[in-house]
XYZ file of C-alpha atoms in Angstrom:
296
model
C 83.231 46.685 24.154
C 83.813 50.337 24.439
C 81.268 52.600 26.099
C 80.078 53.890 22.633
C 79.662 50.327 21.538
C 77.728 49.483 24.740
C 75.361 52.387 23.965
C 75.005 51.235 20.358
C 74.153 47.672 21.657
C 71.329 48.909 23.786
C 69.672 50.594 20.850
C 70.227 47.808 18.339
C 67.439 45.238 17.666
C 68.962 43.852 14.438
C 70.867 40.633 15.225
C 73.406 40.999 12.405
C 74.244 44.524 13.473
C 74.896 43.431 17.011
C 77.059 40.595 15.710
C 79.103 43.131 13.687
C 79.780 45.149 16.932
C 80.874 42.162 18.745
C 83.415 41.079 16.046
C 84.578 44.605 15.062
C 83.659 44.068 11.433
C 82.056 47.315 10.839
C 83.895 47.353 8.411
C 87.013 45.290 8.007
C 89.724 47.833 6.796
C 92.542 45.580 5.872
C 92.112 46.214 2.243
C 92.860 43.980 -0.659
C 96.197 42.184 -0.706
C 98.584 42.308 -3.751
C 100.588 39.324 -5.020
C 99.331 36.904 -2.144
C 99.100 33.326 -3.146
C 98.473 29.857 -1.899
C 100.211 26.962 -3.707
C 98.791 23.700 -2.929
C 100.760 20.523 -3.678
C 98.479 17.504 -3.584
C 97.871 13.958 -4.532
C 94.573 12.194 -5.153
C 96.005 9.257 -3.065
C 96.219 11.513 0.108
C 92.828 11.718 1.976
C 94.179 14.976 3.608
C 94.889 16.484 0.265
C 91.344 15.733 -0.566
C 90.126 17.512 2.631
C 92.538 20.437 1.911
C 91.267 20.740 -1.618
C 87.717 20.757 -0.527
C 88.495 23.580 2.022
C 90.301 25.692 -0.513
C 87.746 25.142 -3.249
C 84.978 26.324 -0.806
C 86.863 29.355 0.412
C 88.466 30.366 -2.801
C 85.845 33.085 -3.668
C 86.459 34.614 -0.222
C 90.164 34.452 -0.659
C 89.875 36.032 -4.167
C 87.937 38.876 -2.542
C 91.078 39.594 -0.436
C 93.299 39.338 -3.512
C 94.730 35.942 -2.736
C 95.038 33.465 -5.660
C 95.061 29.689 -5.238
C 96.848 27.317 -7.474
C 96.716 23.501 -7.228
C 99.718 21.356 -8.147
C 99.204 17.688 -8.836
C 102.330 16.129 -7.040
C 103.389 12.507 -6.522
C 103.270 11.636 -2.888
C 105.232 8.423 -3.169
C 108.242 10.442 -4.574
C 107.920 12.851 -1.708
C 108.108 9.955 0.809
C 111.020 8.284 -1.003
C 113.038 11.455 -1.205
C 112.618 12.307 2.414
C 112.485 8.940 3.992
C 108.886 9.453 5.252
C 106.619 6.525 5.524
C 102.884 6.288 5.017
C 101.140 6.457 8.344
C 99.451 3.112 8.098
C 102.810 1.438 7.892
C 103.622 2.518 11.600
C 101.452 0.694 14.175
C 100.975 3.664 16.501
C 99.950 5.835 13.587
C 97.813 3.204 12.181
C 95.840 2.747 15.355
C 95.259 6.469 15.623
C 94.515 7.051 11.981
C 90.857 6.093 11.955
C 90.112 8.550 14.839
C 91.782 11.435 12.988
C 90.293 10.598 9.615
C 86.892 10.340 11.013
C 87.095 13.647 12.733
C 88.668 15.512 9.663
C 85.931 14.040 7.343
C 83.201 15.133 9.743
C 84.676 18.648 9.980
C 84.548 18.974 6.118
C 81.044 17.438 6.069
C 79.888 17.965 2.465
C 80.889 18.287 -1.125
C 80.663 21.781 -2.638
C 77.085 21.277 -3.639
C 76.041 20.260 -0.126
C 75.698 16.493 -0.615
C 77.326 14.606 2.321
C 80.799 13.126 1.785
C 81.014 9.451 1.307
C 84.473 8.491 2.077
C 85.916 4.986 2.425
C 89.569 3.702 2.308
C 90.551 1.677 -0.747
C 91.144 -2.065 0.095
C 94.649 -1.750 -1.095
C 95.797 1.904 -0.883
C 99.354 0.869 -1.557
C 98.392 -0.332 -5.079
C 95.841 2.312 -5.765
C 98.198 4.963 -4.445
C 100.717 4.643 -7.310
C 98.963 7.496 -9.048
C 101.437 8.503 -11.520
C 99.296 8.109 -14.516
C 96.227 10.278 -13.315
C 98.605 12.978 -12.030
C 100.123 13.235 -15.379
C 96.621 13.301 -16.966
C 95.803 16.303 -14.537
C 98.929 18.173 -15.600
C 97.818 17.709 -19.353
C 94.419 19.023 -18.278
C 95.970 22.015 -16.375
C 97.964 22.866 -19.512
C 95.197 22.511 -22.025
C 92.036 23.442 -20.427
C 90.536 26.451 -18.420
C 91.109 26.347 -14.714
C 87.524 25.434 -13.793
C 88.129 22.214 -15.825
C 91.013 21.210 -13.672
C 88.951 22.047 -10.515
C 86.023 19.748 -11.659
C 88.247 17.051 -12.888
C 90.356 16.909 -9.679
C 87.200 17.006 -7.574
C 85.825 13.972 -9.408
C 88.989 11.997 -9.374
C 89.162 12.416 -5.612
C 85.444 11.386 -5.356
C 86.051 8.280 -7.461
C 89.261 7.439 -5.528
C 87.898 7.783 -2.155
C 84.093 6.760 -2.536
C 82.969 3.220 -2.954
C 83.866 1.107 -5.063
C 87.171 3.028 -4.777
C 88.202 2.510 -8.529
C 91.818 1.911 -9.032
C 92.643 5.022 -11.316
C 96.155 3.673 -12.011
C 94.678 1.171 -14.546
C 94.536 3.130 -17.802
C 91.055 1.702 -18.766
C 89.603 2.884 -15.424
C 91.140 6.306 -15.792
C 89.729 6.691 -19.252
C 86.393 5.618 -18.125
C 86.385 8.003 -15.368
C 87.417 10.999 -17.497
C 84.649 10.164 -19.869
C 82.147 10.128 -17.067
C 83.015 13.513 -15.571
C 79.793 15.503 -15.463
C 80.052 19.201 -16.599
C 80.111 21.478 -13.703
C 80.740 18.749 -11.163
C 80.643 20.008 -7.600
C 79.544 16.802 -5.898
C 77.544 13.505 -6.764
C 73.877 13.717 -7.610
C 71.423 11.238 -8.582
C 71.277 12.190 -12.206
C 75.039 12.475 -12.910
C 74.844 9.810 -15.613
C 72.243 11.923 -17.642
C 74.376 15.123 -17.304
C 76.428 16.704 -20.225
C 80.029 15.411 -19.869
C 82.887 17.680 -19.217
C 85.051 15.956 -21.968
C 84.236 14.640 -25.369
C 85.715 11.155 -26.508
C 88.328 12.911 -28.546
C 89.496 15.166 -25.665
C 89.740 12.105 -23.462
C 91.867 10.411 -26.005
C 94.180 13.407 -26.099
C 94.487 13.493 -22.304
C 95.345 9.731 -22.143
C 98.001 10.350 -24.770
C 99.243 13.235 -22.934
C 99.538 11.253 -19.785
C 102.097 9.104 -21.627
C 103.956 11.970 -23.194
C 107.347 13.177 -22.090
C 106.062 16.672 -21.692
C 103.706 15.775 -18.824
C 106.020 13.223 -17.331
C 108.362 16.052 -17.036
C 105.796 18.410 -15.524
C 104.857 16.077 -12.917
C 108.573 15.466 -11.981
C 109.089 19.391 -11.908
C 106.210 19.932 -9.639
C 107.215 17.131 -7.244
C 110.784 18.574 -7.171
C 109.470 21.988 -6.591
C 107.472 20.757 -3.572
C 110.707 19.111 -2.238
C 112.671 22.348 -2.746
C 109.925 23.968 -0.650
C 110.335 21.421 2.155
C 107.643 18.901 1.455
C 107.634 15.679 3.105
C 104.053 14.835 2.563
C 100.676 15.919 1.182
C 99.033 18.276 1.280
C 101.905 20.657 1.201
C 101.018 24.349 1.216
C 103.227 27.264 0.290
C 101.694 30.594 1.285
C 103.156 33.903 -0.056
C 102.124 37.172 1.642
C 102.059 40.686 0.249
C 105.717 41.192 1.266
C 106.780 38.437 -0.864
C 107.547 36.067 2.192
C 106.753 32.502 1.501
C 106.264 29.890 4.402
C 105.429 26.200 4.206
C 102.302 24.557 5.868
C 101.628 20.878 6.074
C 98.121 19.228 6.421
C 94.472 20.048 5.899
C 93.960 21.738 9.306
C 96.449 24.529 9.248
C 94.539 27.203 7.461
C 94.300 29.377 10.492
C 98.038 29.729 10.384
C 98.003 30.277 6.592
C 95.556 33.099 6.956
C 97.457 34.642 9.736
C 100.630 34.490 7.657
C 98.773 36.144 4.785
C 97.397 38.954 6.945
C 93.687 37.983 6.404
C 90.912 38.379 8.873
C 89.871 35.044 10.305
C 88.343 33.461 13.514
C 90.729 31.238 15.382
C 89.840 28.135 17.454
C 88.556 29.237 20.805
C 86.681 27.701 23.726
C 83.449 29.532 24.791
C 82.384 30.200 28.328
C 79.165 28.527 29.566
C 76.350 30.548 28.202
C 78.183 31.753 25.106
C 76.418 31.008 21.830
C 78.620 28.946 19.472
C 77.006 30.525 16.414
C 78.406 34.003 17.348
C 81.368 33.272 19.562
C 82.273 34.927 22.773
C 80.618 37.801 24.511
C 77.289 36.703 22.964
C 74.787 35.800 25.715
C 71.482 34.073 25.032
C 70.083 35.491 28.244
C 68.008 38.749 27.949
C 69.533 41.510 29.662
C 73.028 39.943 30.191
C 75.644 42.297 31.166
C 78.349 43.034 28.693
């Protein structure tokens, strides 16, 4: 801290004001960005796509305040793997052994749905069969084309929830997909006890339209185009993120735990991962001492 900040600290009794002195956020003077964008290519069959989606959904208002737009692109992971020679991690013994550790840590880090209810994630009994998600991905492209953006957000979240929560419904079966679309609660931000009683996001007629769209050449083509675009941007798995900064520079990022790199590329203020000294308060970060009268 500078000598002036030290003097300010000694006269401050407000915790939030002291915190702002520490983190040099009085105020952030970076300004709004122009033409910054995060394109996220994801598949509901990908756990880490799910976690990246939750992270971006939660932080989208903050990103918007900096002038960063976020767009989600339903993308067929199976085609990415086939085109690049990549293999699902559970097919490689060493990765399969490590997978449960990484998955549990990643799920715990995300913690909750947007509405605050705890995440309830289990792997489908046959992920290889359930993971052939061409039909639901086409349906999502139909929804993206015909409905407002928030409708896609809610539907995508609900399909992730149904795919990854018990009983892990197989959404590649047309009847299962149709019943799931009919059940999406309006304003869905996570499961609640009274979801069955809530008004539904889609009418029966709209669901019929979406199901027909999922079989139409238009949305077969849109899914292929999106998947090809991801490949052109270097994708070999999902989630695949393409971040474009205010200089028009685009870079690729892979996975659900690379957002500190994304934010750095976009020129956004963020807190990086850091280890704290003994006595530092994890809530505020380095330099904050619990002990009264600690020297700065």
